[in-house]
Amino acid sequence: MSLEANNPNRETWLDISENTDFPIQNIPFGVFLTRDDIITIGTRIGDYAIDLGALHQLGYFDGIPLTDDIFLQDTLNDFIADGRKTWRSVRNRIAEIFDKKNDVLKNNEEHRKIILFTLDEIEMQMPVQVGDYTDFYSSKEHATNVGKMFRDPDNALLPNWLHMPVGYHGRSSSIVPSGIPLHRPQGQKLPKGADKPIYGPSRLLDFELEMAFVTTAGNHLGEPIRVNEAEDYIFGMVIFNDWSARDIQKWEYVPLGPFLGKNFGSSVSPWIVTLDALEPFRTEGPKPEQELLPYLQSEGKKSFDIDLEVAIRPDKEPEETVVSRSNFKYMYWNMSQQLAHHTVNGCNINSGDMLASGTISGPTPDSYGSMLELSWRGSKPLKLKNGQERKFIEDHDTVIMRAHCHNHEVRIGFGEVSTKILPVFKD
């Protein structure tokens, strides 16, 4: 099925700004609470949220085989499970409905009042119920920086790193959408020079700049997904802030890896941008430095040119400071390789599973994707616009991550994920 929704010449009859993240060529999917306290599945064009449940009930998806309640749910899981043919049909139809040349909905004021919302009339929700969450460690620059800090600088990468996308399973229940604050975590830490741990708040609270992809139900238990078929099972992507308590993590991670230092919270952007919408921004990823085993040898352009940035806004300050600018294309291991490796042992995936990239760091210090690297373990504090300094994230700081793609024809963005850090939870 052709990607008619991606036509760069298409314009919409909605009044939208020229540099919006959400032109008619994007058509992401999300879940929101309406002004009438109804949860619905929707999409977004410019600064308008569109109620797909109402659009479907009013007959605008006639001819597309959809169940009556497909958009009247509080998650996208069932819609995603319907597969790529359905996703493309719906995106193409939405593009047709809101095309500048189509007057059907444009001239129906009664329907417009039911279907269209301004952003201040809605409250975004988690787009999917995340059954399983996996976090990878796929940026060579990030892995190398961490290896230099904590291990041998001359042998920063562990022996397995260039041979497979390293990952671990995280906690899905603490993944929250943009706008939901998180409390500073507490746990065991081993102070420098001490031989016994202490208990208390994390002092080295950090963000991790990541992207994550959301899967459809893909394979039976025991059945691997082939690397060059993996994209058939990827619905779309979100910005992912995988928060990290570095001091808690350092003490606990041997021998089983991250636990309390990671599972207290991860934050995601609420609109899932489909892989179809990102098609114009495909690019080559880094070339393998070791010959890969056959199951990881992908063909074609499997990465995407997505500009990323991170900003910090201190409490009661109107101005934010951008502390990092990076790009998804720096990732050494691509999503197809990650999914192929994840399932090569027969692990099954389900609709709504979320697989995060791992921290995305670029080749220069201003493109590092964590405070651990940007401040180089606290030895090089960052200067904010208000004159304050940061080694790590402090209470009441808000961290904002943004992502978008652009070429000479179109801009496709993800919006942002914004999270405020609150002090330790007290009864």
PDB file of N, CA and C in Angstrom, residues 104-172:
ATOM      1  N   VAL A 104     -15.395  18.074   2.807  1.00  0.00           N
ATOM      2  CA  VAL A 104     -16.464  17.335   3.487  1.00  0.00           C
ATOM      3  C   VAL A 104     -16.520  17.675   4.974  1.00  0.00           C
ATOM      4  N   LEU A 105     -15.451  17.460   5.701  1.00  0.00           N
ATOM      5  CA  LEU A 105     -15.424  17.804   7.115  1.00  0.00           C
ATOM      6  C   LEU A 105     -15.214  19.304   7.310  1.00  0.00           C
ATOM      7  N   LYS A 106     -14.439  19.901   6.452  1.00  0.00           N
ATOM      8  CA  LYS A 106     -14.158  21.333   6.548  1.00  0.00           C
ATOM      9  C   LYS A 106     -15.443  22.159   6.597  1.00  0.00           C
ATOM     10  N   ASN A 107     -16.440  21.755   5.809  1.00  0.00           N
ATOM     11  CA  ASN A 107     -17.682  22.517   5.709  1.00  0.00           C
ATOM     12  C   ASN A 107     -18.786  22.011   6.633  1.00  0.00           C
ATOM     13  N   ASN A 108     -18.455  21.035   7.500  1.00  0.00           N
ATOM     14  CA  ASN A 108     -19.445  20.480   8.421  1.00  0.00           C
ATOM     15  C   ASN A 108     -19.121  20.963   9.838  1.00  0.00           C
ATOM     16  N   GLU A 109     -19.673  22.098  10.202  1.00  0.00           N
ATOM     17  CA  GLU A 109     -19.349  22.731  11.485  1.00  0.00           C
ATOM     18  C   GLU A 109     -19.736  21.858  12.665  1.00  0.00           C
ATOM     19  N   GLU A 110     -20.859  21.169  12.563  1.00  0.00           N
ATOM     20  CA  GLU A 110     -21.323  20.312  13.659  1.00  0.00           C
ATOM     21  C   GLU A 110     -20.318  19.192  13.929  1.00  0.00           C
ATOM     22  N   HIS A 111     -19.826  18.563  12.854  1.00  0.00           N
ATOM     23  CA  HIS A 111     -18.859  17.480  13.021  1.00  0.00           C
ATOM     24  C   HIS A 111     -17.527  18.009  13.540  1.00  0.00           C
ATOM     25  N   ARG A 112     -17.114  19.167  13.061  1.00  0.00           N
ATOM     26  CA  ARG A 112     -15.839  19.743  13.496  1.00  0.00           C
ATOM     27  C   ARG A 112     -15.836  19.984  15.002  1.00  0.00           C
ATOM     28  N   LYS A 113     -16.967  20.435  15.553  1.00  0.00           N
ATOM     29  CA  LYS A 113     -17.058  20.699  16.989  1.00  0.00           C
ATOM     30  C   LYS A 113     -16.877  19.421  17.813  1.00  0.00           C
ATOM     31  N   ILE A 114     -17.276  18.300  17.242  1.00  0.00           N
ATOM     32  CA  ILE A 114     -17.186  17.019  17.938  1.00  0.00           C
ATOM     33  C   ILE A 114     -15.784  16.426  17.817  1.00  0.00           C
ATOM     34  N   ILE A 115     -15.145  16.648  16.679  1.00  0.00           N
ATOM     35  CA  ILE A 115     -13.904  15.955  16.332  1.00  0.00           C
ATOM     36  C   ILE A 115     -12.649  16.716  16.750  1.00  0.00           C
ATOM     37  N   LEU A 116     -12.667  18.047  16.665  1.00  0.00           N
ATOM     38  CA  LEU A 116     -11.456  18.844  16.854  1.00  0.00           C
ATOM     39  C   LEU A 116     -11.359  19.433  18.257  1.00  0.00           C
ATOM     40  N   PHE A 117     -10.148  19.380  18.810  1.00  0.00           N
ATOM     41  CA  PHE A 117      -9.860  19.972  20.114  1.00  0.00           C
ATOM     42  C   PHE A 117      -8.585  20.808  20.015  1.00  0.00           C
ATOM     43  N   THR A 118      -8.551  21.898  20.751  1.00  0.00           N
ATOM     44  CA  THR A 118      -7.283  22.604  20.903  1.00  0.00           C
ATOM     45  C   THR A 118      -6.492  21.913  22.019  1.00  0.00           C
ATOM     46  N   LEU A 119      -5.193  22.127  22.039  1.00  0.00           N
ATOM     47  CA  LEU A 119      -4.348  21.380  22.965  1.00  0.00           C
ATOM     48  C   LEU A 119      -4.658  21.693  24.426  1.00  0.00           C
ATOM     49  N   ASP A 120      -5.172  22.893  24.708  1.00  0.00           N
ATOM     50  CA  ASP A 120      -5.507  23.224  26.094  1.00  0.00           C
ATOM     51  C   ASP A 120      -6.812  22.577  26.556  1.00  0.00           C
ATOM     52  N   GLU A 121      -7.490  21.882  25.651  1.00  0.00           N
ATOM     53  CA  GLU A 121      -8.740  21.190  25.995  1.00  0.00           C
ATOM     54  C   GLU A 121      -8.525  19.708  26.260  1.00  0.00           C
ATOM     55  N   ILE A 122      -7.301  19.233  26.123  1.00  0.00           N
ATOM     56  CA  ILE A 122      -7.046  17.795  26.290  1.00  0.00           C
ATOM     57  C   ILE A 122      -5.932  17.568  27.298  1.00  0.00           C
ATOM     58  N   GLU A 123      -5.843  16.332  27.768  1.00  0.00           N
ATOM     59  CA  GLU A 123      -4.750  15.912  28.658  1.00  0.00           C
ATOM     60  C   GLU A 123      -4.199  14.602  28.104  1.00  0.00           C
ATOM     61  N   MET A 124      -2.929  14.634  27.697  1.00  0.00           N
ATOM     62  CA  MET A 124      -2.336  13.450  27.084  1.00  0.00           C
ATOM     63  C   MET A 124      -2.130  12.333  28.108  1.00  0.00           C
ATOM     64  N   GLN A 125      -2.309  11.090  27.649  1.00  0.00           N
ATOM     65  CA  GLN A 125      -2.153   9.904  28.479  1.00  0.00           C
ATOM     66  C   GLN A 125      -1.009   9.043  27.931  1.00  0.00           C
ATOM     67  N   MET A 126      -0.669   7.971  28.652  1.00  0.00           N
ATOM     68  CA  MET A 126       0.261   6.990  28.085  1.00  0.00           C
ATOM     69  C   MET A 126      -0.366   6.426  26.812  1.00  0.00           C
ATOM     70  N   PRO A 127       0.366   6.391  25.697  1.00  0.00           N
ATOM     71  CA  PRO A 127      -0.238   5.935  24.444  1.00  0.00           C
ATOM     72  C   PRO A 127      -0.490   4.432  24.382  1.00  0.00           C
ATOM     73  N   VAL A 128       0.305   3.660  25.115  1.00  0.00           N
ATOM     74  CA  VAL A 128       0.139   2.201  25.116  1.00  0.00           C
ATOM     75  C   VAL A 128       0.236   1.677  26.545  1.00  0.00           C
ATOM     76  N   GLN A 129      -0.338   0.507  26.762  1.00  0.00           N
ATOM     77  CA  GLN A 129      -0.059  -0.221  27.985  1.00  0.00           C
ATOM     78  C   GLN A 129       1.192  -1.044  27.719  1.00  0.00           C
ATOM     79  N   VAL A 130       2.287  -0.678  28.361  1.00  0.00           N
ATOM     80  CA  VAL A 130       3.569  -1.330  28.086  1.00  0.00           C
ATOM     81  C   VAL A 130       3.643  -2.625  28.887  1.00  0.00           C
ATOM     82  N   GLY A 131       3.512  -3.737  28.193  1.00  0.00           N
ATOM     83  CA  GLY A 131       3.600  -5.029  28.870  1.00  0.00           C
ATOM     84  C   GLY A 131       5.035  -5.373  29.227  1.00  0.00           C
ATOM     85  N   ASP A 132       5.939  -5.137  28.283  1.00  0.00           N
ATOM     86  CA  ASP A 132       7.354  -5.431  28.500  1.00  0.00           C
ATOM     87  C   ASP A 132       8.199  -4.286  27.967  1.00  0.00           C
ATOM     88  N   TYR A 133       9.259  -3.975  28.703  1.00  0.00           N
ATOM     89  CA  TYR A 133      10.149  -2.872  28.344  1.00  0.00           C
ATOM     90  C   TYR A 133      11.591  -3.367  28.354  1.00  0.00           C
ATOM     91  N   THR A 134      12.301  -3.099  27.272  1.00  0.00           N
ATOM     92  CA  THR A 134      13.708  -3.466  27.150  1.00  0.00           C
ATOM     93  C   THR A 134      14.526  -2.219  26.879  1.00  0.00           C
ATOM     94  N   ASP A 135      15.675  -2.107  27.536  1.00  0.00           N
ATOM     95  CA  ASP A 135      16.576  -0.988  27.314  1.00  0.00           C
ATOM     96  C   ASP A 135      17.887  -1.512  26.744  1.00  0.00           C
ATOM     97  N   PHE A 136      18.284  -0.959  25.603  1.00  0.00           N
ATOM     98  CA  PHE A 136      19.546  -1.360  24.984  1.00  0.00           C
ATOM     99  C   PHE A 136      20.659  -0.404  25.390  1.00  0.00           C
ATOM    100  N   TYR A 137      21.830  -0.679  24.881  1.00  0.00           N
ATOM    101  CA  TYR A 137      23.054   0.059  25.224  1.00  0.00           C
ATOM    102  C   TYR A 137      23.839   0.190  23.921  1.00  0.00           C
ATOM    103  N   SER A 138      23.257   0.952  22.963  1.00  0.00           N
ATOM    104  CA  SER A 138      23.646   0.813  21.559  1.00  0.00           C
ATOM    105  C   SER A 138      24.409   1.979  20.964  1.00  0.00           C
ATOM    106  N   SER A 139      24.785   2.959  21.767  1.00  0.00           N
ATOM    107  CA  SER A 139      25.603   4.071  21.281  1.00  0.00           C
ATOM    108  C   SER A 139      27.058   3.788  21.620  1.00  0.00           C
ATOM    109  N   LYS A 140      27.886   3.640  20.596  1.00  0.00           N
ATOM    110  CA  LYS A 140      29.305   3.340  20.826  1.00  0.00           C
ATOM    111  C   LYS A 140      29.986   4.470  21.595  1.00  0.00           C
ATOM    112  N   GLU A 141      29.624   5.704  21.256  1.00  0.00           N
ATOM    113  CA  GLU A 141      30.237   6.842  21.942  1.00  0.00           C
ATOM    114  C   GLU A 141      29.889   6.831  23.436  1.00  0.00           C
ATOM    115  N   HIS A 142      28.624   6.547  23.748  1.00  0.00           N
ATOM    116  CA  HIS A 142      28.215   6.508  25.154  1.00  0.00           C
ATOM    117  C   HIS A 142      28.906   5.361  25.886  1.00  0.00           C
ATOM    118  N   ALA A 143      28.883   4.179  25.303  1.00  0.00           N
ATOM    119  CA  ALA A 143      29.507   3.017  25.953  1.00  0.00           C
ATOM    120  C   ALA A 143      31.004   3.241  26.152  1.00  0.00           C
ATOM    121  N   THR A 144      31.630   3.891  25.183  1.00  0.00           N
ATOM    122  CA  THR A 144      33.061   4.174  25.292  1.00  0.00           C
ATOM    123  C   THR A 144      33.330   5.179  26.406  1.00  0.00           C
ATOM    124  N   ASN A 145      32.522   6.244  26.478  1.00  0.00           N
ATOM    125  CA  ASN A 145      32.699   7.242  27.542  1.00  0.00           C
ATOM    126  C   ASN A 145      32.551   6.622  28.923  1.00  0.00           C
ATOM    127  N   VAL A 146      31.514   5.805  29.092  1.00  0.00           N
ATOM    128  CA  VAL A 146      31.290   5.171  30.395  1.00  0.00           C
ATOM    129  C   VAL A 146      32.428   4.212  30.717  1.00  0.00           C
ATOM    130  N   GLY A 147      32.890   3.476  29.706  1.00  0.00           N
ATOM    131  CA  GLY A 147      34.007   2.555  29.911  1.00  0.00           C
ATOM    132  C   GLY A 147      35.280   3.272  30.325  1.00  0.00           C
ATOM    133  N   LYS A 148      35.515   4.443  29.737  1.00  0.00           N
ATOM    134  CA  LYS A 148      36.698   5.224  30.107  1.00  0.00           C
ATOM    135  C   LYS A 148      36.624   5.709  31.552  1.00  0.00           C
ATOM    136  N   MET A 149      35.423   6.086  31.985  1.00  0.00           N
ATOM    137  CA  MET A 149      35.263   6.608  33.349  1.00  0.00           C
ATOM    138  C   MET A 149      35.405   5.529  34.420  1.00  0.00           C
ATOM    139  N   PHE A 150      34.821   4.367  34.163  1.00  0.00           N
ATOM    140  CA  PHE A 150      34.687   3.367  35.212  1.00  0.00           C
ATOM    141  C   PHE A 150      35.558   2.127  35.020  1.00  0.00           C
ATOM    142  N   ARG A 151      36.164   1.984  33.839  1.00  0.00           N
ATOM    143  CA  ARG A 151      37.009   0.810  33.607  1.00  0.00           C
ATOM    144  C   ARG A 151      38.339   1.270  33.023  1.00  0.00           C
ATOM    145  N   ASP A 152      38.918   0.440  32.185  1.00  0.00           N
ATOM    146  CA  ASP A 152      40.207   0.727  31.565  1.00  0.00           C
ATOM    147  C   ASP A 152      40.003   1.645  30.363  1.00  0.00           C
ATOM    148  N   PRO A 153      40.552   2.866  30.374  1.00  0.00           N
ATOM    149  CA  PRO A 153      40.375   3.778  29.229  1.00  0.00           C
ATOM    150  C   PRO A 153      40.874   3.205  27.907  1.00  0.00           C
ATOM    151  N   ASP A 154      41.840   2.301  27.970  1.00  0.00           N
ATOM    152  CA  ASP A 154      42.377   1.708  26.741  1.00  0.00           C
ATOM    153  C   ASP A 154      41.535   0.536  26.246  1.00  0.00           C
ATOM    154  N   ASN A 155      40.652   0.042  27.098  1.00  0.00           N
ATOM    155  CA  ASN A 155      39.754  -1.060  26.713  1.00  0.00           C
ATOM    156  C   ASN A 155      38.356  -0.735  27.223  1.00  0.00           C
ATOM    157  N   ALA A 156      37.829   0.398  26.725  1.00  0.00           N
ATOM    158  CA  ALA A 156      36.571   0.919  27.271  1.00  0.00           C
ATOM    159  C   ALA A 156      35.377   0.015  26.985  1.00  0.00           C
ATOM    160  N   LEU A 157      35.351  -0.605  25.804  1.00  0.00           N
ATOM    161  CA  LEU A 157      34.227  -1.475  25.442  1.00  0.00           C
ATOM    162  C   LEU A 157      34.486  -2.894  25.928  1.00  0.00           C
ATOM    163  N   LEU A 158      33.477  -3.507  26.513  1.00  0.00           N
ATOM    164  CA  LEU A 158      33.587  -4.904  26.905  1.00  0.00           C
ATOM    165  C   LEU A 158      33.643  -5.794  25.657  1.00  0.00           C
ATOM    166  N   PRO A 159      34.203  -6.991  25.752  1.00  0.00           N
ATOM    167  CA  PRO A 159      34.447  -7.828  24.563  1.00  0.00           C
ATOM    168  C   PRO A 159      33.216  -8.133  23.721  1.00  0.00           C
ATOM    169  N   ASN A 160      32.030  -8.166  24.352  1.00  0.00           N
ATOM    170  CA  ASN A 160      30.825  -8.547  23.594  1.00  0.00           C
ATOM    171  C   ASN A 160      30.196  -7.389  22.828  1.00  0.00           C
ATOM    172  N   TRP A 161      30.595  -6.130  23.147  1.00  0.00           N
ATOM    173  CA  TRP A 161      29.826  -4.972  22.699  1.00  0.00           C
ATOM    174  C   TRP A 161      29.766  -4.833  21.183  1.00  0.00           C
ATOM    175  N   LEU A 162      30.821  -5.092  20.474  1.00  0.00           N
ATOM    176  CA  LEU A 162      30.844  -4.948  19.017  1.00  0.00           C
ATOM    177  C   LEU A 162      30.234  -6.150  18.295  1.00  0.00           C
ATOM    178  N   HIS A 163      29.787  -7.140  19.060  1.00  0.00           N
ATOM    179  CA  HIS A 163      29.244  -8.354  18.447  1.00  0.00           C
ATOM    180  C   HIS A 163      27.737  -8.490  18.601  1.00  0.00           C
ATOM    181  N   MET A 164      27.148  -7.748  19.519  1.00  0.00           N
ATOM    182  CA  MET A 164      25.697  -7.846  19.701  1.00  0.00           C
ATOM    183  C   MET A 164      25.171  -6.600  20.401  1.00  0.00           C
ATOM    184  N   PRO A 165      23.899  -6.240  20.161  1.00  0.00           N
ATOM    185  CA  PRO A 165      23.283  -5.131  20.894  1.00  0.00           C
ATOM    186  C   PRO A 165      22.960  -5.556  22.325  1.00  0.00           C
ATOM    187  N   VAL A 166      23.741  -5.056  23.262  1.00  0.00           N
ATOM    188  CA  VAL A 166      23.568  -5.410  24.670  1.00  0.00           C
ATOM    189  C   VAL A 166      22.301  -4.747  25.212  1.00  0.00           C
ATOM    190  N   GLY A 167      21.549  -5.463  26.027  1.00  0.00           N
ATOM    191  CA  GLY A 167      20.326  -4.899  26.580  1.00  0.00           C
ATOM    192  C   GLY A 167      19.946  -5.552  27.885  1.00  0.00           C
ATOM    193  N   TYR A 168      18.924  -5.016  28.550  1.00  0.00           N
ATOM    194  CA  TYR A 168      18.381  -5.623  29.763  1.00  0.00           C
ATOM    195  C   TYR A 168      16.887  -5.313  29.824  1.00  0.00           C
ATOM    196  N   HIS A 169      16.160  -6.100  30.604  1.00  0.00           N
ATOM    197  CA  HIS A 169      14.724  -5.876  30.778  1.00  0.00           C
ATOM    198  C   HIS A 169      14.495  -4.944  31.961  1.00  0.00           C
ATOM    199  N   GLY A 170      13.690  -3.907  31.742  1.00  0.00           N
ATOM    200  CA  GLY A 170      13.404  -2.935  32.792  1.00  0.00           C
ATOM    201  C   GLY A 170      11.968  -3.035  33.272  1.00  0.00           C
ATOM    202  N   ARG A 171      11.599  -2.096  34.114  1.00  0.00           N
ATOM    203  CA  ARG A 171      10.273  -2.071  34.743  1.00  0.00           C
ATOM    204  C   ARG A 171       9.320  -1.236  33.900  1.00  0.00           C
ATOM    205  N   SER A 172       8.224  -1.820  33.444  1.00  0.00           N
ATOM    206  CA  SER A 172       7.291  -1.106  32.574  1.00  0.00           C
ATOM    207  C   SER A 172       6.275  -0.270  33.351  1.00  0.00           C
TER     208      SER A 172
END
